[in-house]
Short mmCIF file of C-alpha atoms and ligand atoms in Angstrom, two decimals:
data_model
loop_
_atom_site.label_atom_id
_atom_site.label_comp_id
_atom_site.label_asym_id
_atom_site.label_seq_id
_atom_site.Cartn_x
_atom_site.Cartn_y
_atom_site.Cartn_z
CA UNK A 1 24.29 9.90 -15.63
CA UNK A 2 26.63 12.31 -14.50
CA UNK A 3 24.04 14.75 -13.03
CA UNK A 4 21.74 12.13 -10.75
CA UNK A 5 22.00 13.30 -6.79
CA UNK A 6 21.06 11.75 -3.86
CA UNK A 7 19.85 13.96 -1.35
CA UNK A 8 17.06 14.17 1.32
CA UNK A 9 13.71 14.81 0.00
CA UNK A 10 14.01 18.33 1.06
CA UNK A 11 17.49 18.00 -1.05
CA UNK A 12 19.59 17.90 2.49
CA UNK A 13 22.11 15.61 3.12
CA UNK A 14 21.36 12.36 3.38
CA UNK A 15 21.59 10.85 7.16
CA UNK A 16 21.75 6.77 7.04
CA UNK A 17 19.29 6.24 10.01
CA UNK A 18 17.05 9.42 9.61
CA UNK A 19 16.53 10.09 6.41
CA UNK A 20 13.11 9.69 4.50
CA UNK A 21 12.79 9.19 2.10
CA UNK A 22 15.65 9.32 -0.01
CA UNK A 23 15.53 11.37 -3.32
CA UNK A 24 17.27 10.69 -6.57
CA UNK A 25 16.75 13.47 -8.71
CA UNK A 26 18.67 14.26 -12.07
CA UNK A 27 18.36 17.82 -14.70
CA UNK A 28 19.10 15.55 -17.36
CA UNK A 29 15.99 13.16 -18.26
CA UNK A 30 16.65 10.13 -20.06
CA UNK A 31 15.93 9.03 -23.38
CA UNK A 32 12.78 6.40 -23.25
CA UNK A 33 15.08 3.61 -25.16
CA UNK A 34 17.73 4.25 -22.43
CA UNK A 35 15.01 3.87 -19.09
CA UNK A 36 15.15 -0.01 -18.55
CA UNK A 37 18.75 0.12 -18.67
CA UNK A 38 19.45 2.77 -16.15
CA UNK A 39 17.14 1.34 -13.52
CA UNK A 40 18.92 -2.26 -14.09
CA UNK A 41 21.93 -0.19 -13.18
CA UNK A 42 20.88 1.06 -10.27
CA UNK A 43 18.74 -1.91 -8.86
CA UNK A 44 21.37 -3.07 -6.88
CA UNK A 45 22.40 0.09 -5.09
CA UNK A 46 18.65 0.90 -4.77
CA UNK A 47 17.87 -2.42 -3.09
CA UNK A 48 20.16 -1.66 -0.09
CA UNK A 49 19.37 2.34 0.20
CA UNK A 50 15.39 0.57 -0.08
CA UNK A 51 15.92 -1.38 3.47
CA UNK A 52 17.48 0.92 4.95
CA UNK A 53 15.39 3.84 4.28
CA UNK A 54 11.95 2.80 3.48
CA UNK A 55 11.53 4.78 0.24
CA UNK A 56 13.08 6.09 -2.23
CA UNK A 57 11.68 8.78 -4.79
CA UNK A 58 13.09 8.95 -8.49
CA UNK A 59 12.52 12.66 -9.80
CA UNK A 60 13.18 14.71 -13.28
CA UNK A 61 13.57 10.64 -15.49
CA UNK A 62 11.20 12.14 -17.76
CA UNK A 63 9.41 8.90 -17.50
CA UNK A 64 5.62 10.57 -19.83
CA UNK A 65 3.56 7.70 -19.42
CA UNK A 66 2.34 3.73 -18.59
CA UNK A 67 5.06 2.25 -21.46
CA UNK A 68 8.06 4.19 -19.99
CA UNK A 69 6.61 3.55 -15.78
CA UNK A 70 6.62 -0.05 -17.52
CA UNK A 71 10.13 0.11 -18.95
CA UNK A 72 11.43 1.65 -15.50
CA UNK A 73 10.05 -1.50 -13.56
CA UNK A 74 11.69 -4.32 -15.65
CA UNK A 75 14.63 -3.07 -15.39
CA UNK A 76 14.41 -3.96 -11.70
CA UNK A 77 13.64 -7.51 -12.58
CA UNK A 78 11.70 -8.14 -9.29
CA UNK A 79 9.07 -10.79 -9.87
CA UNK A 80 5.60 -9.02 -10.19
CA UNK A 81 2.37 -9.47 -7.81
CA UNK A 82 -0.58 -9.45 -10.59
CA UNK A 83 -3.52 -7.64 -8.96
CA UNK A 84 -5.71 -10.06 -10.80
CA UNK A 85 -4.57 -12.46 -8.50
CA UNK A 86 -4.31 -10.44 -5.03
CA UNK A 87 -6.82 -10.26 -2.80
CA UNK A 88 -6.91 -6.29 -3.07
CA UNK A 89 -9.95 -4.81 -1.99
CA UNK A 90 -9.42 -1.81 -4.74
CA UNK A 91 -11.08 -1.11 -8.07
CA UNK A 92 -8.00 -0.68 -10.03
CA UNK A 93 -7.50 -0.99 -14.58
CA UNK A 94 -4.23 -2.69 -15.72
CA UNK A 95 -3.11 -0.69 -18.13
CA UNK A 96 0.27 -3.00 -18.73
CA UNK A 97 0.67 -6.82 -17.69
CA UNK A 98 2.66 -5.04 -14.65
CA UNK A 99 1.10 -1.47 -14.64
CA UNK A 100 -2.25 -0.39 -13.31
CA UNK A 101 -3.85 2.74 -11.68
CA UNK A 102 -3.52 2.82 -7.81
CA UNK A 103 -7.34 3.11 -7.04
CA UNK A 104 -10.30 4.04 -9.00
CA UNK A 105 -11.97 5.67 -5.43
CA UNK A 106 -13.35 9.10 -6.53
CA UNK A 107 -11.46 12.10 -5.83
CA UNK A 108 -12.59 13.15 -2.00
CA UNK A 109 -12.70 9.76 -0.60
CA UNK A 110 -9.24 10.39 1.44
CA UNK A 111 -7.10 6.24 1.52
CA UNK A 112 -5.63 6.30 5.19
CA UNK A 113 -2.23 4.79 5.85
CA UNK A 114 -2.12 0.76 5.46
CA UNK A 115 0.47 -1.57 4.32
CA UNK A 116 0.02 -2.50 0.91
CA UNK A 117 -2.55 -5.66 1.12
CA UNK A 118 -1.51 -6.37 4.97
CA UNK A 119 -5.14 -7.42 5.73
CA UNK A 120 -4.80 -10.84 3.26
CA UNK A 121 -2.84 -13.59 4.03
CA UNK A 122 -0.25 -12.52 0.60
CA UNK A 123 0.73 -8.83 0.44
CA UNK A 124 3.53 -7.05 -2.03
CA UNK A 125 6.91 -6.92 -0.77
CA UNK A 126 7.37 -3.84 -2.46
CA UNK A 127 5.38 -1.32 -4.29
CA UNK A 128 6.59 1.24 -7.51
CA UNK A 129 4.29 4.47 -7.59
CA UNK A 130 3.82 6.71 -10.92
CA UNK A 131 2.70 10.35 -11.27
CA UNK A 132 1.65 10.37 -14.93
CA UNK A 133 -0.59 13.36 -14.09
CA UNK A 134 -0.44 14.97 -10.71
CA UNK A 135 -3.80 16.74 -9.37
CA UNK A 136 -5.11 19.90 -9.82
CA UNK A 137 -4.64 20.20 -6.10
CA UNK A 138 -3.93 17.65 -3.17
CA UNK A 139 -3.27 14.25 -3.65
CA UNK A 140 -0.65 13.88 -2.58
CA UNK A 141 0.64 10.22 -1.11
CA UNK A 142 1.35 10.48 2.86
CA UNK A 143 4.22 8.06 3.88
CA UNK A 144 4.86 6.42 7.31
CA UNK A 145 7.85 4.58 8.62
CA UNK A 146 5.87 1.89 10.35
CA UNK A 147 8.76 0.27 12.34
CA UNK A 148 9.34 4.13 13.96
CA UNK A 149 5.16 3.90 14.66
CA UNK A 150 5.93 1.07 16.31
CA UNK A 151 8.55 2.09 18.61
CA UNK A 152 6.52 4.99 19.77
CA UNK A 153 3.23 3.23 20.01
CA UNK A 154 4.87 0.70 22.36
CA UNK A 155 5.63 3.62 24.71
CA UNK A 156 2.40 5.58 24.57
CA UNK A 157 -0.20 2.36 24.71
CA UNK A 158 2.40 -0.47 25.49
CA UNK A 159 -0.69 -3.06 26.40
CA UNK A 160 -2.33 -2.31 22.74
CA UNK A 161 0.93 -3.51 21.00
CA UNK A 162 1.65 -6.09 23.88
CA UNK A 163 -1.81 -7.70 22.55
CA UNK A 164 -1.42 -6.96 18.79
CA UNK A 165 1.97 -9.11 18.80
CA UNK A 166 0.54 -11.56 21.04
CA UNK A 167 -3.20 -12.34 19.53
CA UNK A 168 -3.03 -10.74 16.16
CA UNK A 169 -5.90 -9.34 14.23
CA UNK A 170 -9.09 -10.58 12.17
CA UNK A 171 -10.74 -7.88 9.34
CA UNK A 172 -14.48 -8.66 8.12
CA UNK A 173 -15.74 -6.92 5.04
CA UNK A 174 -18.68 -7.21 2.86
CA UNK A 175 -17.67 -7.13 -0.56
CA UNK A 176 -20.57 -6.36 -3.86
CA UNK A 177 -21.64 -8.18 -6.36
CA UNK A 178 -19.97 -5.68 -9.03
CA UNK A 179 -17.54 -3.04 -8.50
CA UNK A 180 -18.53 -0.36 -6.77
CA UNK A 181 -16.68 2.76 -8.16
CA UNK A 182 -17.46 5.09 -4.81
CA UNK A 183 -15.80 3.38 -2.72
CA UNK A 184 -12.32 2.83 -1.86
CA UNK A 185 -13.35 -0.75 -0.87
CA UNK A 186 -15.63 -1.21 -4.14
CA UNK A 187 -13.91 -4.44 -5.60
CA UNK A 188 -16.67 -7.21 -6.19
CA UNK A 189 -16.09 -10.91 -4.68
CA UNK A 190 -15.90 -11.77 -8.10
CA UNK A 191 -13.19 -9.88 -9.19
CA UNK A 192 -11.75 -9.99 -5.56
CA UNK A 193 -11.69 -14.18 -5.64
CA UNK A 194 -11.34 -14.48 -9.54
CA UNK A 195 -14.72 -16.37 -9.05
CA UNK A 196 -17.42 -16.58 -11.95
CA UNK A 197 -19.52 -18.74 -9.20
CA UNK A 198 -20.71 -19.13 -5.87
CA UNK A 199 -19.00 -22.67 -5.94
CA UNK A 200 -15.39 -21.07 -7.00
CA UNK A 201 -15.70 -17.73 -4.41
CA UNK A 202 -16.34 -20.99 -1.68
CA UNK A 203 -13.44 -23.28 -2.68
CA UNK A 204 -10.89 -19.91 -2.34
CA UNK A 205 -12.37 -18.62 0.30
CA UNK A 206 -12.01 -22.06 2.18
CA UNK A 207 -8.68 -22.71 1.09
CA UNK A 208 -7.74 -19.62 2.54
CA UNK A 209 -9.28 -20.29 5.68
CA UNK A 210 -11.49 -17.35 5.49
CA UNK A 211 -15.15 -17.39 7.00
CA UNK A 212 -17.94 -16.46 5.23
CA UNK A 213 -21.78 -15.14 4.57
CA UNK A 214 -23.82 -14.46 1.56
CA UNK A 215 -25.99 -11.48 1.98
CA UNK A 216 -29.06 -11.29 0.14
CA UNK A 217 -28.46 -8.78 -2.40
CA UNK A 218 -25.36 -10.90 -3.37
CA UNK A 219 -22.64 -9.33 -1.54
CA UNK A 220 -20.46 -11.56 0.35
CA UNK A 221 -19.31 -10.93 3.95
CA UNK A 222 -16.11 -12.53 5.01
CA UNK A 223 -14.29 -12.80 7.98
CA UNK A 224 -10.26 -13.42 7.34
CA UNK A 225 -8.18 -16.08 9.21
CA UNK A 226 -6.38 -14.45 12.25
CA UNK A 227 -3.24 -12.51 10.34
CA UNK A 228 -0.18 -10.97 12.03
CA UNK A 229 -0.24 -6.97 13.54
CA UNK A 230 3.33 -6.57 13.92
CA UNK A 231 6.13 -7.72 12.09
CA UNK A 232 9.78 -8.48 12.51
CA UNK A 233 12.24 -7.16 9.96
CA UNK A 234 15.14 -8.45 8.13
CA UNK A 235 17.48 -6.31 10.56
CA UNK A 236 15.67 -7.32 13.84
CA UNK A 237 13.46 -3.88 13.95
CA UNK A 238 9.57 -4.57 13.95
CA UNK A 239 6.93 -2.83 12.37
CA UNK A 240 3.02 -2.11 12.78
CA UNK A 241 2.41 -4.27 9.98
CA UNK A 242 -1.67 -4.55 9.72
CA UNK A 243 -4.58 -2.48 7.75
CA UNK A 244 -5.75 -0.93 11.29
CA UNK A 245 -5.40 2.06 10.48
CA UNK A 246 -7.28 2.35 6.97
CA UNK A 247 -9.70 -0.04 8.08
CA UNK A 248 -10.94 1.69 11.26
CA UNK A 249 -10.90 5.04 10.32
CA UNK A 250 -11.54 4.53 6.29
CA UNK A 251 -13.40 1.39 5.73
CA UNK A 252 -16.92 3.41 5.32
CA UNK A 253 -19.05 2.75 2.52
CA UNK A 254 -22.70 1.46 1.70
CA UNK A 255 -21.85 -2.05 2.99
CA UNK A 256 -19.34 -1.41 5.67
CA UNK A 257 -18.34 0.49 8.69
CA UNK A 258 -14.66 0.54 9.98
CA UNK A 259 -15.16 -0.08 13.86
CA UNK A 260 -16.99 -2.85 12.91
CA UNK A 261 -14.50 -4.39 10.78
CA UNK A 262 -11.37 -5.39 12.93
CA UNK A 263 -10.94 -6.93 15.79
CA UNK A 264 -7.86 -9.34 17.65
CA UNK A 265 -7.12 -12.90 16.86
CA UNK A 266 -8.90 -14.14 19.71
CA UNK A 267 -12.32 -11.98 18.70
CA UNK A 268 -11.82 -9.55 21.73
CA UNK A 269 -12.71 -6.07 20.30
CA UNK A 270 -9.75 -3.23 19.77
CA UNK A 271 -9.40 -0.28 21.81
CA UNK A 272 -11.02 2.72 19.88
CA UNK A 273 -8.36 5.09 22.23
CA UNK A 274 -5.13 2.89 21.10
CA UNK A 275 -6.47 3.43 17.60
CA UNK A 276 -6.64 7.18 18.20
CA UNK A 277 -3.02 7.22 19.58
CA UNK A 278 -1.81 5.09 16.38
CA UNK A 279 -3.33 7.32 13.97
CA UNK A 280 -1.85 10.81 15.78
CA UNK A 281 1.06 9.28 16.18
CA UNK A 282 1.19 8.32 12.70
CA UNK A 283 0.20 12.16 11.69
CA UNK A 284 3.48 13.26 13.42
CA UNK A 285 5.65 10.86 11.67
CA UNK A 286 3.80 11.34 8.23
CA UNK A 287 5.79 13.20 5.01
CA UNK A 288 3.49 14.16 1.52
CA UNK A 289 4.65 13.33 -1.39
CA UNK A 290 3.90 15.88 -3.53
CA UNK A 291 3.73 14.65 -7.10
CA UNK A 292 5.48 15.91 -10.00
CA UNK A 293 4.59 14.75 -13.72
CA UNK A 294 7.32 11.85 -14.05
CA UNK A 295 8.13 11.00 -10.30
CA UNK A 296 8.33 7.28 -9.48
CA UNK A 297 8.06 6.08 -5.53
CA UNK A 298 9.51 2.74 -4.32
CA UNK A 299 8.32 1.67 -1.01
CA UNK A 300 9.38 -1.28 1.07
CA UNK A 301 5.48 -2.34 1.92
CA UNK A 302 6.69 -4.12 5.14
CA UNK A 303 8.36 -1.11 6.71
CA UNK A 304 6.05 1.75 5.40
CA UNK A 305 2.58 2.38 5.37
CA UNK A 306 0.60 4.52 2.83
CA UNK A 307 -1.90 6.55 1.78
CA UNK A 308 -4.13 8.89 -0.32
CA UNK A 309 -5.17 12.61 0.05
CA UNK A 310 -8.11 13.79 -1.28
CA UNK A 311 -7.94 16.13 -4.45
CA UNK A 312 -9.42 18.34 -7.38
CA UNK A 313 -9.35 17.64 -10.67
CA UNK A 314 -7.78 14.84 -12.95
CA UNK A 315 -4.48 12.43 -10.79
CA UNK A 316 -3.08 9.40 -13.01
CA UNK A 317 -0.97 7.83 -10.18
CA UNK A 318 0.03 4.19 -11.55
CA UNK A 319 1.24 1.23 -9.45
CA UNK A 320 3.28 -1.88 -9.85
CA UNK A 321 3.38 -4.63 -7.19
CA UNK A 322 6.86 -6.75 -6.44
CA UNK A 323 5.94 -10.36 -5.19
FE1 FE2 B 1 -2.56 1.05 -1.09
#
């Protein structure tokens, strides 16, 4: 494709430490037979630009809908991470075996920043976003370099990420019986575990080394082994890998409340001020993506954290998970 550039997302030049994310845009879309075949040839060179950036935005494809988001993915030929068998705590709808919307949470129920999954002991590697239809207004998907979070946070509030290396973190949740569409937390323990039984939630959540409580309207609380809070990279940086963020600040519904729901390895509680300084540091270091009909996002889940903004009116965003 003789037209694609890669620019800056403001369509500046790209810098190879600063930059994010990076933005591969293109006048000429491509014909839907053609779309698994041009990502195959890019996967490579979109691998590297991937670790070394964070994200990376395709724009102007012409991707229209689930079949050609589908198409686009298998041309990368990264092994997929079924939500039917994640421990997501999402409502989501497959839509293909590898495509499925993002989260079914009604439209002013804001998603703060998280890695993808980070509060389960198996999380995506990497995650594709699709805009089949972009809001009315808002909703736009905030982006966060974790790993530059990280560096900052350890200046600001160096004991908080002194003890979040050191003891890691534990998340409890109550989960319902049945999906609970108004919440951004709403996935049942049945769908959650894959469980048509008491007996079968039990057996996974003991093999996972989770605690647990039945409630007695049927919801299940569970407490999560003690998971890491920071992460070391591939290239020696670390990031702020965890749910903190989404969990202390977002986790409110009918069964749960945020502050509540975290606390470190060793069951000491967390700092409400630290959590403030994460999440205005975070602000500073956040960028929108403001969706276009046809945009696809790649994000390394283990160096960036994301989000949801609230909006009006009808937003298909679909995701695909990378194992
Ligand atoms: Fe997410």
């Amino acid at each position: 494709m003789a037209s694609l550039q890669i620019t800056g997302f403001d369509g500046g030049p790209v810098d190879e430490q600063g930059t994010f994310p990076l933005l591969y845009s293109t006048a000429e879309p491509l014909d839907s037979s053609a779309v698994q075949n041009w990502a195959a040839s890019v996967r490579q060179s979109v691998a590297t630009q991937l670790s070394r950036h964070g994200a990376v935005v395709f724009r102007g494809l012409g991707l229209a809908d689930d079949a050609a988001f589908d198409a686009f993915v298998a041309g990368f030929d990264w092994p997929n991470f079924t939500y039917v068998e994640s421990l997501s705590n999402a409502v989501r709808r497959n839509r293909t075996e590898r495509v499925f919307t993002a989260n079914e949470a009604p439209p002013d129920v804001s998603i703060f920043l998280h890695h993808e999954m980070a509060q389960t002991p198996m999380y995506p590697s990497r995650l594709f976003f699709f805009c089949e239809q972009p809001a009315q207004s808002g909703g736009a998907t905030p982006i966060c370099r974790s790993d530059w979070l990280l560096q900052q946070l350890a200046e600001e509030a160096p004991d908080f990420v002194h003890a979040c290396a050191a003891k890691g973190v534990m998340y409890s949740q109550t989960m319902p019986a049945d999906d609970d569409l108004a919440s951004g937390q709403g996935r049942s323990w049945r769908s959650t575990l894959s469980a048509d039984s008491v007996a079968v939630a039990e057996a996974k959540l003991h093999n996972l080394g989770y605690r647990w409580q039945w409630q007695a309207d049927d919801s299940l609380h569970v407490i999560t082994p003690v998971l890491p809070a920071v992460r070391e990279l591939a290239d020696g940086s670390r990031s702020f890998f965890n749910q903190l963020i989404a969990a202390f600040f977002g986790w409110q519904d009918a069964r749960n409340d945020g502050s509540k729901a975290i606390c470190f390895g060793d069951g000491t509680a967390i700092d409400a001020d630290a959590m403030a300084t994460a999440i205005r540091l975070a602000e500073t270091l956040t960028l929108d993506l403001q969706w276009q009909q046809g945009d696809v996002a790649l994000i390394d889940n283990l160096r960036v954290m994301h989000g949801r903004r609230a909006f009006a009116g009808e937003r298909r965003v679909l995701a695909s998970l990378v194992a």
